[in-house]
XYZ file of C-alpha atoms in Angstrom:
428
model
C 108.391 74.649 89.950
C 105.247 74.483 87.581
C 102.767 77.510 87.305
C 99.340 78.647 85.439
C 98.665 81.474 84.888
C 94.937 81.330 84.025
C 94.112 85.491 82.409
C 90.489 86.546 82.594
C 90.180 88.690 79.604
C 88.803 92.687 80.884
C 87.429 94.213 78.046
C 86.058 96.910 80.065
C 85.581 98.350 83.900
C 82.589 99.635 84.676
C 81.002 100.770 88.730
C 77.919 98.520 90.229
C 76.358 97.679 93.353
C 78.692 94.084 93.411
C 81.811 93.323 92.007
C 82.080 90.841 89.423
C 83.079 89.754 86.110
C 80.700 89.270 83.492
C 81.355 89.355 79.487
C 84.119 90.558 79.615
C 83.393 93.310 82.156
C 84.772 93.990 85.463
C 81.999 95.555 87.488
C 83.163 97.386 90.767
C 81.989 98.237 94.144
C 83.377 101.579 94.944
C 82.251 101.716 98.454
C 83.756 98.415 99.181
C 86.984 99.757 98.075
C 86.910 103.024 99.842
C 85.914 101.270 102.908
C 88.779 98.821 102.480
C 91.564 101.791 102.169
C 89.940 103.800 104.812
C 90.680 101.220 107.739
C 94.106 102.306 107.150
C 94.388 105.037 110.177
C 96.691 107.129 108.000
C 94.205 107.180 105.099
C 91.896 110.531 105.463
C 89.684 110.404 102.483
C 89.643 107.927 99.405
C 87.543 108.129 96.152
C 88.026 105.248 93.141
C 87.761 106.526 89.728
C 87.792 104.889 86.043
C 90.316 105.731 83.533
C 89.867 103.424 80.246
C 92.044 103.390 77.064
C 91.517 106.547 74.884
C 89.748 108.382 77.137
C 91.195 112.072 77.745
C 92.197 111.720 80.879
C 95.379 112.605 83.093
C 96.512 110.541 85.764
C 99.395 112.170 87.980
C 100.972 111.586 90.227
C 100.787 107.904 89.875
C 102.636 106.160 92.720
C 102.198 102.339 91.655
C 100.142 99.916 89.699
C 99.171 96.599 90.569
C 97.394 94.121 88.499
C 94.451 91.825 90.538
C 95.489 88.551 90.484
C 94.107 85.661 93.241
C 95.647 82.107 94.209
C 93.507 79.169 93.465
C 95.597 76.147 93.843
C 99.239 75.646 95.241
C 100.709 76.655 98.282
C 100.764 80.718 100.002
C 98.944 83.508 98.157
C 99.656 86.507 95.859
C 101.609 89.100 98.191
C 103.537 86.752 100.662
C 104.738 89.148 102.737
C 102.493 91.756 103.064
C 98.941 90.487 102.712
C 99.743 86.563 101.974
C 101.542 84.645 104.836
C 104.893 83.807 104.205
C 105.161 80.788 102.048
C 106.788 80.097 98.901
C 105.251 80.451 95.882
C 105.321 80.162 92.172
C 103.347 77.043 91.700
C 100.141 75.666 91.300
C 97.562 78.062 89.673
C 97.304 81.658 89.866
C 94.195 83.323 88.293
C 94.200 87.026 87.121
C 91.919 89.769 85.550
C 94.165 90.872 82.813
C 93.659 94.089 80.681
C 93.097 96.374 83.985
C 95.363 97.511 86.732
C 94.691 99.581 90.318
C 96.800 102.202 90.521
C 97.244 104.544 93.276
C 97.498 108.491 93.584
C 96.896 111.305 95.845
C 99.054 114.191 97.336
C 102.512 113.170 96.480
C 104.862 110.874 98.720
C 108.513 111.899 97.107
C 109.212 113.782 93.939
C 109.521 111.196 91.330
C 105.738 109.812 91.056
C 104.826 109.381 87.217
C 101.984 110.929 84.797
C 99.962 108.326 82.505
C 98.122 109.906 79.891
C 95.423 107.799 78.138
C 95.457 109.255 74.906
C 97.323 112.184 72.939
C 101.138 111.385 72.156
C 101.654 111.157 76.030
C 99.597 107.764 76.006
C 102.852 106.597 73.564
C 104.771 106.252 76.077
C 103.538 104.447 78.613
C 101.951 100.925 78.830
C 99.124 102.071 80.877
C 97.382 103.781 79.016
C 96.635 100.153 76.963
C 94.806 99.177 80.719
C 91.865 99.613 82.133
C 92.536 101.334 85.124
C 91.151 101.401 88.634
C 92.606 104.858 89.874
C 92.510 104.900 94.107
C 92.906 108.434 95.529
C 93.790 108.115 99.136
C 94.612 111.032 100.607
C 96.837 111.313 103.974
C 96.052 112.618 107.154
C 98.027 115.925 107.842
C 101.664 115.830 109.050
C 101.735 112.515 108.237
C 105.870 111.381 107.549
C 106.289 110.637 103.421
C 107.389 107.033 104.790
C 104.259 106.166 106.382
C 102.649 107.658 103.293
C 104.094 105.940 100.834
C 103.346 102.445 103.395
C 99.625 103.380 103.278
C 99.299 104.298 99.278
C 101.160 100.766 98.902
C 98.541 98.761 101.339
C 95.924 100.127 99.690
C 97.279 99.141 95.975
C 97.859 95.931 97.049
C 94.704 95.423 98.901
C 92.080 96.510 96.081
C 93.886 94.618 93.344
C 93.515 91.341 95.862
C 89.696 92.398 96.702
C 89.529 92.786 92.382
C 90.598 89.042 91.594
C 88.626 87.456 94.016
C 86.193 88.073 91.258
C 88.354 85.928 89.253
C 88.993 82.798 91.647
C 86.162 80.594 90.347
C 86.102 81.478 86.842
C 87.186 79.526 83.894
C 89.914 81.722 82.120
C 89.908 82.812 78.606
C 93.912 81.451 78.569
C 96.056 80.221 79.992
C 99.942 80.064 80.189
C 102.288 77.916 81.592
C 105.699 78.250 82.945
C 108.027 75.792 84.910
C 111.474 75.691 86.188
C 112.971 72.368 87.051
C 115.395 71.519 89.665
C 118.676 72.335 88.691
C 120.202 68.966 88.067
C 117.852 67.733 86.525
C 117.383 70.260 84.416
C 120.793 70.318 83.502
C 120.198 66.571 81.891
C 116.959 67.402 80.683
C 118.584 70.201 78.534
C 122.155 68.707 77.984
C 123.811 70.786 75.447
C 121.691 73.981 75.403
C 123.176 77.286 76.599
C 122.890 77.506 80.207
C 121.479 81.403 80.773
C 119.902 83.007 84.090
C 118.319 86.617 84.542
C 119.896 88.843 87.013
C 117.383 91.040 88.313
C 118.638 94.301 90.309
C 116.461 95.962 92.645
C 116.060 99.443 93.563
C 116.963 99.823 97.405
C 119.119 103.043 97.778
C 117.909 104.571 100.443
C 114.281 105.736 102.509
C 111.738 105.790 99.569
C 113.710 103.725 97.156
C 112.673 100.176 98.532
C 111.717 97.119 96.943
C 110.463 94.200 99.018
C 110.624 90.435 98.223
C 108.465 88.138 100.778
C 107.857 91.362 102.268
C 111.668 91.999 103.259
C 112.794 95.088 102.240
C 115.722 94.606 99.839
C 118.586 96.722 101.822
C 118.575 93.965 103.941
C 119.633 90.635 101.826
C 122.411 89.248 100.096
C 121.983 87.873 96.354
C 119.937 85.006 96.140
C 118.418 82.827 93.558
C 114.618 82.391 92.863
C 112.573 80.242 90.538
C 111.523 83.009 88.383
C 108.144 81.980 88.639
C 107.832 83.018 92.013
C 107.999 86.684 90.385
C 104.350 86.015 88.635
C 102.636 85.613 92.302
C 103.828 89.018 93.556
C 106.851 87.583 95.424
C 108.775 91.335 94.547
C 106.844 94.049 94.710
C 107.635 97.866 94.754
C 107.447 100.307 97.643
C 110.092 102.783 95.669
C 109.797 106.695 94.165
C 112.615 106.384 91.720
C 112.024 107.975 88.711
C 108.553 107.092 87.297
C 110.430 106.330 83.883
C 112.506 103.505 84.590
C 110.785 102.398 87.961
C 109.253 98.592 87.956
C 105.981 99.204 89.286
C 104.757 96.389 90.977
C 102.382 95.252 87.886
C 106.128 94.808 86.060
C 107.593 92.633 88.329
C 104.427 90.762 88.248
C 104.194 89.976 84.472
C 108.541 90.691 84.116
C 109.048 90.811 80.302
C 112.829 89.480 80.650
C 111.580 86.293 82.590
C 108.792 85.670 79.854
C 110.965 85.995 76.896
C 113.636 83.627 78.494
C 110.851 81.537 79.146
C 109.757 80.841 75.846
C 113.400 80.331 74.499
C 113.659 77.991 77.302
C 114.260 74.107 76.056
C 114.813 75.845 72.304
C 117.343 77.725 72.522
C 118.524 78.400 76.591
C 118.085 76.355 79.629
C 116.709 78.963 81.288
C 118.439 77.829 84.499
C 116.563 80.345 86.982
C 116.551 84.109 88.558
C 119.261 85.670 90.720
C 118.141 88.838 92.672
C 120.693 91.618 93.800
C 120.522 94.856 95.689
C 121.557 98.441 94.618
C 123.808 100.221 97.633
C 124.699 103.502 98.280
C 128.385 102.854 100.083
C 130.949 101.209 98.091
C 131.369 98.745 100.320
C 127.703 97.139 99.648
C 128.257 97.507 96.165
C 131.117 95.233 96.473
C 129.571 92.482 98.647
C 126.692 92.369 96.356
C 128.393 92.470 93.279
C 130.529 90.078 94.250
C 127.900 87.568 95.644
C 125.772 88.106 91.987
C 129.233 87.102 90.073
C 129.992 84.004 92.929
C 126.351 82.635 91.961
C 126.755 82.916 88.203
C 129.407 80.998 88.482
C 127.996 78.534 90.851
C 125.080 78.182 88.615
C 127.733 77.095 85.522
C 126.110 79.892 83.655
C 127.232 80.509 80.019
C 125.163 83.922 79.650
C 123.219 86.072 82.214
C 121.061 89.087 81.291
C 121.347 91.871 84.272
C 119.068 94.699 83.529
C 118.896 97.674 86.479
C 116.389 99.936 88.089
C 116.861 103.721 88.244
C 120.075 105.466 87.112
C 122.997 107.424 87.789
C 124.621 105.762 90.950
C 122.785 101.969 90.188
C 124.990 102.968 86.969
C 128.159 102.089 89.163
C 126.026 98.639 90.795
C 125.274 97.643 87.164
C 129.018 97.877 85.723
C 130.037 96.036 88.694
C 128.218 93.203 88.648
C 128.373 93.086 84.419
C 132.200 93.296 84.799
C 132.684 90.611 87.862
C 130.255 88.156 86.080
C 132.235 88.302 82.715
C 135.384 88.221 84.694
C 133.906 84.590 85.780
C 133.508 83.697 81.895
C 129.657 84.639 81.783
C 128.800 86.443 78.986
C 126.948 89.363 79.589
C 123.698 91.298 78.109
C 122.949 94.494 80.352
C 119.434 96.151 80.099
C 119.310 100.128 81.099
C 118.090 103.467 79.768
C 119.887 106.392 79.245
C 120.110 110.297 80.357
C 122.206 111.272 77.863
C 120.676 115.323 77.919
C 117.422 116.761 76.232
C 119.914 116.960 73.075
C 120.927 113.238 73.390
C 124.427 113.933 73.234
C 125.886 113.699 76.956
C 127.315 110.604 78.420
C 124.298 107.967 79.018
C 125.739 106.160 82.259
C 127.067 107.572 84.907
C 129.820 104.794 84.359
C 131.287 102.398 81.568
C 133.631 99.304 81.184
C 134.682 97.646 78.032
C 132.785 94.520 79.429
C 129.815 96.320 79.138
C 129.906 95.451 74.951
C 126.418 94.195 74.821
C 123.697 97.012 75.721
C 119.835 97.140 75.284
C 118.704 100.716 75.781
C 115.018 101.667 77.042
C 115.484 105.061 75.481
C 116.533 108.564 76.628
C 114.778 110.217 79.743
C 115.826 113.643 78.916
C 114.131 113.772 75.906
C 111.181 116.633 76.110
C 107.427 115.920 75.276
C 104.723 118.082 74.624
C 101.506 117.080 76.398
C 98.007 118.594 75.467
C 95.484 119.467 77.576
C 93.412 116.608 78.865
C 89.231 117.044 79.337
C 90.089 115.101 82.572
C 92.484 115.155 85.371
C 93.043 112.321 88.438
C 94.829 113.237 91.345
C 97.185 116.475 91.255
C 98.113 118.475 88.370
C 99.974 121.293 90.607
C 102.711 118.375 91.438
C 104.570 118.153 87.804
C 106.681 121.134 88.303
C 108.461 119.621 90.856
C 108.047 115.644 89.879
C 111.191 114.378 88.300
C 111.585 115.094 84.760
C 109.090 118.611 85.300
C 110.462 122.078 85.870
C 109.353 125.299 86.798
C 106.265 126.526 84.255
C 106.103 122.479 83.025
C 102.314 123.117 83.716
C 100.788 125.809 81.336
C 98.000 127.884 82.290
C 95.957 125.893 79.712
C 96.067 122.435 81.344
C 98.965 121.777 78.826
C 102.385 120.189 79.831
C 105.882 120.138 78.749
C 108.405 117.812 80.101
C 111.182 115.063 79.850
C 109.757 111.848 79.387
C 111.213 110.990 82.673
C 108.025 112.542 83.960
C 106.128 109.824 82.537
C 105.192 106.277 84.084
C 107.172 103.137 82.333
C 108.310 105.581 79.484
C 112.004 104.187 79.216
C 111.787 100.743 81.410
C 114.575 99.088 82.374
C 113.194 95.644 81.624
C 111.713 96.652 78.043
C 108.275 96.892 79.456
C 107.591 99.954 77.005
C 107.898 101.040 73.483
C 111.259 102.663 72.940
C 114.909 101.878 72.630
C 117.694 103.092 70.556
C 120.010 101.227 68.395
C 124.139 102.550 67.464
C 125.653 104.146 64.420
């Protein structure tokens, strides 16, 4: 499996009457991309605004972000699923307007949407506030159910950032990268001697409002399974979930996965990068089981000598992530395990809600619990009056002043799971 990815450089987003890409510049429509959200029945108002890189401005609650990205040769689309038919992709050539991201807002869905700040020591944190961001507010019609919400808020992500690339599908790009995967055998030749390593790839799916699709199945319902990790660049997974806005993959991670890209470019150097295997997180122990089991069957069936597993959310996906780190060693795999910690505002709590001594080869995204002071911002999207009760917020979080204190749990991609972000910690 061969893909380009062919980035169109945005150096800026600015509103005009058509939506294009010149110099550099993303010019948008807004009316085409109100109208587009507002067929949605459960959609009652929408208005698009700009947030760009330094700019004091708020963004919260943020619910996903999706970067624009368009098929232009190979087989499906971007989205199979849920706005591409079903086909299988990952090859061929995918174009995409790189440097800005939609992301969605409004009145909140759960209680673990995110805050992106685009400057102060907020802007630190997250790696959206290095984007220039389309911001969609769609607002629900009343009494409508948080699932249906949280559907409608996702269609309408998903649907601007496709309307977005098309700007991109005839345009030469600035650069371009390529990635390929060949079939296992003979990549095994081709690569004779090298380390074989795959990337286990958890996904959040604990429950209504913690979902993760791939090919637009939700991800309660499968069994492990391998993918040619390129597949992941074309929007194969995508999120739908309200874990904590801290360690939650928005969909614009899964699209441009860091763990993928680094093995990637160790791949025929130092790793055969022999592919991707996708698990579940359960809530009954039974599930957990099954899928940890199936993860450790299929890194042994792959004749791995190393997997990296990395997780999504925390506290019970603690228990899915020891499992499965503990049954693949147990197959003689070694093991790397990505997470983040909540290890109290003082740091010195217990970081995972469990532990093995298999589990002797951590990468840490940071501590959630840690507290952050956020100024005031000149500018707020969406809903202030939410972070009291957002994840990582607390009663009086919001000061009279505009100004904010909370755990960095609060805020969007702060300690990611899959080192898409800025912090970590390393041991005494």
């Amino acid at each position: 499996m061969r893909l380009e990815i062919g980035n169109v450089l945005i150096k800026d987003v600015q509103f005009g009457q058509e939506t294009k890409v010149e110099n550099g510049v993303l010019y948008v429509n807004k009316e085409d991309i109100i109208n587009l959200c507002k067929e949605d029945e459960h959609i009652k108002s929408v208005d698009v605004e700009i947030a760009r890189p330094g700019e004091s401005v708020r963004i919260t609650p943020v619910k996903d972000v999706v970067e624009p990205r368009v098929k232009v040769e190979g087989p499906g689309g971007v989205f199979p699923g849920i706005l591409s038919k079903v086909d299988v992709v990952g090859s061929g050539k995918t174009n995409v307007l790189k440097g800005c991201a939609v992301m969605t807002t409004g009145k909140i869905v759960g209680f673990q949407e995110g805050i992106v700040d685009m400057t102060g020591p907020g802007a630190q944190y997250t790696p959206f506030s290095k984007t220039n961001n389309i911001v969609v507010i769609a607002e629900p019609i009343d009494g409508l159910k948080q699932h249906e919400h949280e559907k409608a808020l996702r269609y309408c992500g998903f649907k601007t950032a496709a309307y977005l690339a098309e700007a991109a599908r005839n345009l030469t790009p600035d650069e371009t990268e390529v990635y390929e995967t060949l079939p296992l055998m003979e990549g095994a030749e081709k690569f004779k001697g090298l380390p074989r390593v795959a990337y286990v790839q958890m996904l959040q799916s604990q429950g209504l409002l913690h979902d993760t699709y791939v090919y637009g199945v939700d991800a309660k319902q499968i069994v492990p399974t391998i993918l040619y990790p390129t597949e992941v660049f074309d929007g194969a997974i995508i999120s739908g979930n309200c874990v904590s806005s801290c360690d939650k993959n928005p969909s614009y991670v899964h699209m441009n996965n860091p763990v993928v890209k680094e093995l990637y470019k160790e791949h025929g150097k130092t790793i055969n990068f022999v592919g991707m295997i996708i698990t579940n997180e359960n809530v009954y122990l039974a599930d957990k089981e099954r899928s940890s089991n199936w993860t450790a069957k299929l890194t042994r069936y792959l004749d791995l000598d190393g997997a990296v597993v990395s997780q999504e959310g925390f506290g019970n996906p603690d228990t899915d992530l020891i499992m499965n780190c503990k049954k693949i060693e147990g197959q003689g795999v070694k093991t790397v395990i990505i997470t983040d910690e909540y290890a109290g505002r003082d740091g010195a709590s217990q970081s995972l809600a469990d532990a093995d001594k298999a589990a002797d080869a951590v990468i840490t995204g940071g501590n959630a619990n840690e507290l952050i002071e956020l100024p005031k911002m000149d500018k707020v999207i969406g809903h202030p009056e939410f972070i009291d009760t957002i994840a990582g917020g607390f009663d009086g979080s919001l000061k009279a002043d505009g100004s904010v204190t909370v755990e960095i749990q609060a805020i969007t991609g702060a300690t990611s799971e899959v080192g898409f972000g800025y912090l970590t910690a390393r041991g005494k």
